């Protein structure tokens, strides 16, 4: 049972190695990727149940004892995130069968997706700061290639920006790790958490923390550093964008939540206003720029930014309920966001365009599909009783508890604007009559493999909303483990 | 080295951009080495038959970190060069500003 938590890393690795030998056959690729994604999801669920019942699972690679060896550790937060990445893996791999053009599928999409999932899972599971960097590199290299697959000019352009900014953030991360090691002499997260709590705050620690903050901020597209995201996310095919939107920025946020709850606990009077302000600005600017866009993918890209802001605000409150809200919102957002991109892919499949001005009349022609498209959009906007409502509610309640009136008001306002954008997509794409400009490929049928993941994720949005209580409890417990890392330290260091 | 790297990053030419990335990577590696603390003339070897190092030795961990970082950086630069080549093929220019979307 010890090696259970290694499986989410090993399964995609094995899939990747296997698929390299079968690059010619699409059917084998599809079969193995979907199969391994489902297995991964089941294992993640098993890990979640085990962690929730029996506490944190720890494995030391190579059997070196804790602060020296490489630690793989799953606490509740990691386990929740693993389940999410499993879910996204399943839905994207099924969607890709018909949602992605044939030459992409032949051009090693599936093996690369396995690498990406391996990197993501590794980043969620690692208990070691340097390993976190290594996993980040694994996943961004996979994402570079995915982003530039196909090789159109816009993709090259987006890919180049994406690569440069990500490399800079990696280097900042690496320098921060070096400085952190210089001060504490350890890179194990549990050991760091312990040493940071024992030692007195110093200016150098704050500087290092700031470097980490900027590095993760670039990765998760926070306010001053978000420009790369809308510049590159709309260039690849929508299946790949959906995969990125579900996982890439969320790994950055995951790392940020982990670091700023467990390691950088000094200087609350510096971090709290900083995180709250940045989070607030991220929310507002993301949602306002989204309102001015007419390409569905661009609107959704800007919404990623706005919603990252919510999570940072939740983190910035530094209370158990705030962090719990952030975790719940993170889980909700991964599901709903990926789903809206998949929906955008279906719209494009039917109408042949992403431009809201050129499409319309979907409600009349495809009422059932429209219903399932409505759910993730409404979920994102926060219509009760869907999951987005409870995510925002948790954050707002936490904001009031922490007496942060201004930021809470901003959160409510931004929520209204999100609603506005979603209504815009709905009105333009579904209710408006089809404009006269008929586009080239007007397909009536939507293949089953494209609908299935959308329906699956939509149902999950509803379940997360209607039966919110167990999920809220779970994220509260996860947040509690983060804010009071005693259990984590004990599990890793065996003290 | 950081300054030089950033300067190169800000140039419009992609070749210089990649050179900037290389410089930044090396600067970071040196920073890790410095932050880890320097110990001269004391390689991290353990004498035969004993478990612990005797006397003061250099900390091997930053060296291991840098080795990993160099390998990763190497892979990334290989990819960046390949990307630059494709970029040149599709757009016919080395200048970022001359390329507009689609």
mmCIF file of C-alpha atoms in Angstrom, chain A residues 54-209:
data_model
loop_
_atom_site.group_PDB
_atom_site.id
_atom_site.type_symbol
_atom_site.label_atom_id
_atom_site.label_comp_id
_atom_site.label_asym_id
_atom_site.label_seq_id
_atom_site.Cartn_x
_atom_site.Cartn_y
_atom_site.Cartn_z
ATOM 1 C CA UNK A 54 -6.171 7.198 7.827
ATOM 2 C CA UNK A 55 -4.257 10.443 7.509
ATOM 3 C CA UNK A 56 -1.353 11.550 5.388
ATOM 4 C CA UNK A 57 0.504 8.961 3.284
ATOM 5 C CA UNK A 58 4.253 9.350 2.944
ATOM 6 C CA UNK A 59 6.816 7.466 0.885
ATOM 7 C CA UNK A 60 10.541 8.042 0.958
ATOM 8 C CA UNK A 61 12.139 7.221 -2.352
ATOM 9 C CA UNK A 62 15.257 5.092 -1.957
ATOM 10 C CA UNK A 63 14.468 4.675 1.740
ATOM 11 C CA UNK A 64 16.530 7.629 2.839
ATOM 12 C CA UNK A 65 15.050 9.129 5.990
ATOM 13 C CA UNK A 66 12.970 12.270 5.758
ATOM 14 C CA UNK A 67 14.914 15.506 5.466
ATOM 15 C CA UNK A 68 17.599 13.923 3.251
ATOM 16 C CA UNK A 69 15.747 11.655 0.853
ATOM 17 C CA UNK A 70 13.158 12.527 -1.747
ATOM 18 C CA UNK A 71 9.759 12.568 -0.158
ATOM 19 C CA UNK A 72 6.508 11.816 -1.898
ATOM 20 C CA UNK A 73 3.612 12.811 0.277
ATOM 21 C CA UNK A 74 -0.149 12.989 -0.116
ATOM 22 C CA UNK A 75 -2.191 15.047 2.302
ATOM 23 C CA UNK A 76 -5.827 15.936 1.753
ATOM 24 C CA UNK A 77 -5.079 18.933 -0.447
ATOM 25 C CA UNK A 78 -2.794 16.903 -2.725
ATOM 26 C CA UNK A 79 -5.327 14.102 -2.846
ATOM 27 C CA UNK A 80 -8.155 16.439 -3.866
ATOM 28 C CA UNK A 81 -5.991 17.932 -6.593
ATOM 29 C CA UNK A 82 -5.006 14.452 -7.805
ATOM 30 C CA UNK A 83 -8.632 13.494 -8.218
ATOM 31 C CA UNK A 84 -9.172 16.674 -10.221
ATOM 32 C CA UNK A 85 -6.238 15.962 -12.521
ATOM 33 C CA UNK A 86 -7.527 12.414 -12.975
ATOM 34 C CA UNK A 87 -10.946 13.777 -13.927
ATOM 35 C CA UNK A 88 -9.509 16.210 -16.421
ATOM 36 C CA UNK A 89 -7.337 13.448 -17.868
ATOM 37 C CA UNK A 90 -10.354 11.219 -18.444
ATOM 38 C CA UNK A 91 -12.543 13.884 -19.992
ATOM 39 C CA UNK A 92 -9.852 15.361 -22.235
ATOM 40 C CA UNK A 93 -8.668 11.998 -23.505
ATOM 41 C CA UNK A 94 -12.225 11.002 -24.416
ATOM 42 C CA UNK A 95 -12.952 14.384 -25.949
ATOM 43 C CA UNK A 96 -9.783 14.325 -28.027
ATOM 44 C CA UNK A 97 -10.897 11.219 -29.934
ATOM 45 C CA UNK A 98 -13.160 13.323 -32.115
ATOM 46 C CA UNK A 99 -12.528 16.816 -30.835
ATOM 47 C CA UNK A 100 -8.991 17.004 -32.127
ATOM 48 C CA UNK A 101 -7.950 16.930 -35.757
ATOM 49 C CA UNK A 102 -6.439 13.706 -37.021
ATOM 50 C CA UNK A 103 -2.979 15.107 -37.697
ATOM 51 C CA UNK A 104 -2.754 16.374 -34.123
ATOM 52 C CA UNK A 105 -3.681 12.974 -32.792
ATOM 53 C CA UNK A 106 -0.992 11.415 -34.937
ATOM 54 C CA UNK A 107 1.456 14.136 -33.991
ATOM 55 C CA UNK A 108 2.095 12.647 -30.571
ATOM 56 C CA UNK A 109 -0.690 14.436 -28.679
ATOM 57 C CA UNK A 110 -1.435 11.448 -26.479
ATOM 58 C CA UNK A 111 2.100 10.696 -25.277
ATOM 59 C CA UNK A 112 2.616 14.390 -24.520
ATOM 60 C CA UNK A 113 -0.605 14.544 -22.577
ATOM 61 C CA UNK A 114 0.658 11.659 -20.463
ATOM 62 C CA UNK A 115 3.861 13.569 -19.746
ATOM 63 C CA UNK A 116 1.859 16.632 -18.794
ATOM 64 C CA UNK A 117 -0.292 14.606 -16.412
ATOM 65 C CA UNK A 118 2.817 13.044 -14.929
ATOM 66 C CA UNK A 119 4.285 16.475 -14.278
ATOM 67 C CA UNK A 120 1.073 17.758 -12.756
ATOM 68 C CA UNK A 121 0.639 14.751 -10.501
ATOM 69 C CA UNK A 122 4.268 14.892 -9.514
ATOM 70 C CA UNK A 123 3.965 18.545 -8.557
ATOM 71 C CA UNK A 124 0.902 17.756 -6.443
ATOM 72 C CA UNK A 125 2.575 14.867 -4.666
ATOM 73 C CA UNK A 126 6.093 16.008 -4.027
ATOM 74 C CA UNK A 127 7.236 16.854 -0.541
ATOM 75 C CA UNK A 128 10.401 18.542 -1.639
ATOM 76 C CA UNK A 129 10.903 22.034 -3.011
ATOM 77 C CA UNK A 130 13.507 21.167 -5.590
ATOM 78 C CA UNK A 131 11.428 18.301 -6.864
ATOM 79 C CA UNK A 132 8.586 20.710 -7.270
ATOM 80 C CA UNK A 133 10.821 22.647 -9.649
ATOM 81 C CA UNK A 134 11.699 19.496 -11.554
ATOM 82 C CA UNK A 135 8.035 18.550 -11.961
ATOM 83 C CA UNK A 136 7.250 22.070 -13.083
ATOM 84 C CA UNK A 137 9.877 21.697 -15.778
ATOM 85 C CA UNK A 138 8.449 18.333 -16.832
ATOM 86 C CA UNK A 139 5.024 19.789 -17.278
ATOM 87 C CA UNK A 140 6.042 23.012 -18.968
ATOM 88 C CA UNK A 141 8.216 21.219 -21.507
ATOM 89 C CA UNK A 142 5.270 18.995 -22.355
ATOM 90 C CA UNK A 143 3.075 22.061 -22.573
ATOM 91 C CA UNK A 144 5.501 23.902 -24.883
ATOM 92 C CA UNK A 145 5.324 21.079 -27.369
ATOM 93 C CA UNK A 146 1.553 20.742 -27.054
ATOM 94 C CA UNK A 147 1.141 24.457 -27.593
ATOM 95 C CA UNK A 148 3.221 24.507 -30.761
ATOM 96 C CA UNK A 149 1.998 21.213 -32.237
ATOM 97 C CA UNK A 150 0.676 21.937 -35.663
ATOM 98 C CA UNK A 151 3.076 24.778 -36.196
ATOM 99 C CA UNK A 152 0.855 27.540 -37.506
ATOM 100 C CA UNK A 153 2.241 31.043 -37.360
ATOM 101 C CA UNK A 154 -0.027 32.228 -34.558
ATOM 102 C CA UNK A 155 0.936 29.170 -32.534
ATOM 103 C CA UNK A 156 4.631 29.847 -32.977
ATOM 104 C CA UNK A 157 4.108 33.414 -31.895
ATOM 105 C CA UNK A 158 2.047 32.459 -28.845
ATOM 106 C CA UNK A 159 4.376 29.582 -28.085
ATOM 107 C CA UNK A 160 7.445 31.768 -28.098
ATOM 108 C CA UNK A 161 5.964 34.234 -25.628
ATOM 109 C CA UNK A 162 4.698 31.422 -23.476
ATOM 110 C CA UNK A 163 8.069 29.722 -23.462
ATOM 111 C CA UNK A 164 10.058 32.830 -22.613
ATOM 112 C CA UNK A 165 7.866 33.928 -19.742
ATOM 113 C CA UNK A 166 7.717 30.435 -18.319
ATOM 114 C CA UNK A 167 11.465 30.042 -18.484
ATOM 115 C CA UNK A 168 11.949 33.315 -16.653
ATOM 116 C CA UNK A 169 9.561 32.180 -13.968
ATOM 117 C CA UNK A 170 11.386 28.857 -13.695
ATOM 118 C CA UNK A 171 14.665 30.657 -13.216
ATOM 119 C CA UNK A 172 13.177 32.867 -10.524
ATOM 120 C CA UNK A 173 11.844 29.745 -8.870
ATOM 121 C CA UNK A 174 15.249 28.104 -9.051
ATOM 122 C CA UNK A 175 17.016 31.152 -7.600
ATOM 123 C CA UNK A 176 14.451 31.279 -4.825
ATOM 124 C CA UNK A 177 15.094 27.614 -4.076
ATOM 125 C CA UNK A 178 18.830 28.255 -3.974
ATOM 126 C CA UNK A 179 18.419 31.153 -1.567
ATOM 127 C CA UNK A 180 16.026 29.181 0.595
ATOM 128 C CA UNK A 181 18.518 26.356 0.827
ATOM 129 C CA UNK A 182 21.249 28.809 1.702
ATOM 130 C CA UNK A 183 19.235 30.075 4.665
ATOM 131 C CA UNK A 184 17.698 26.930 6.040
ATOM 132 C CA UNK A 185 19.904 24.105 4.822
ATOM 133 C CA UNK A 186 16.919 21.995 3.841
ATOM 134 C CA UNK A 187 14.562 21.613 0.933
ATOM 135 C CA UNK A 188 12.031 19.264 2.440
ATOM 136 C CA UNK A 189 8.692 21.074 2.767
ATOM 137 C CA UNK A 190 7.910 19.584 6.155
ATOM 138 C CA UNK A 191 11.373 20.347 7.461
ATOM 139 C CA UNK A 192 11.133 23.870 6.075
ATOM 140 C CA UNK A 193 7.773 24.392 7.734
ATOM 141 C CA UNK A 194 9.306 23.330 11.024
ATOM 142 C CA UNK A 195 12.439 25.455 10.725
ATOM 143 C CA UNK A 196 10.561 28.530 9.569
ATOM 144 C CA UNK A 197 8.322 28.361 12.592
ATOM 145 C CA UNK A 198 11.259 28.022 14.931
ATOM 146 C CA UNK A 199 13.435 30.748 13.472
ATOM 147 C CA UNK A 200 12.962 34.479 13.723
ATOM 148 C CA UNK A 201 11.769 36.332 10.622
ATOM 149 C CA UNK A 202 14.506 37.973 8.602
ATOM 150 C CA UNK A 203 14.585 40.239 5.579
ATOM 151 C CA UNK A 204 16.243 37.526 3.517
ATOM 152 C CA UNK A 205 13.393 35.103 4.144
ATOM 153 C CA UNK A 206 10.921 37.721 2.993
ATOM 154 C CA UNK A 207 12.955 38.351 -0.140
ATOM 155 C CA UNK A 208 13.007 34.669 -0.928
ATOM 156 C CA UNK A 209 9.294 34.486 -0.313
#
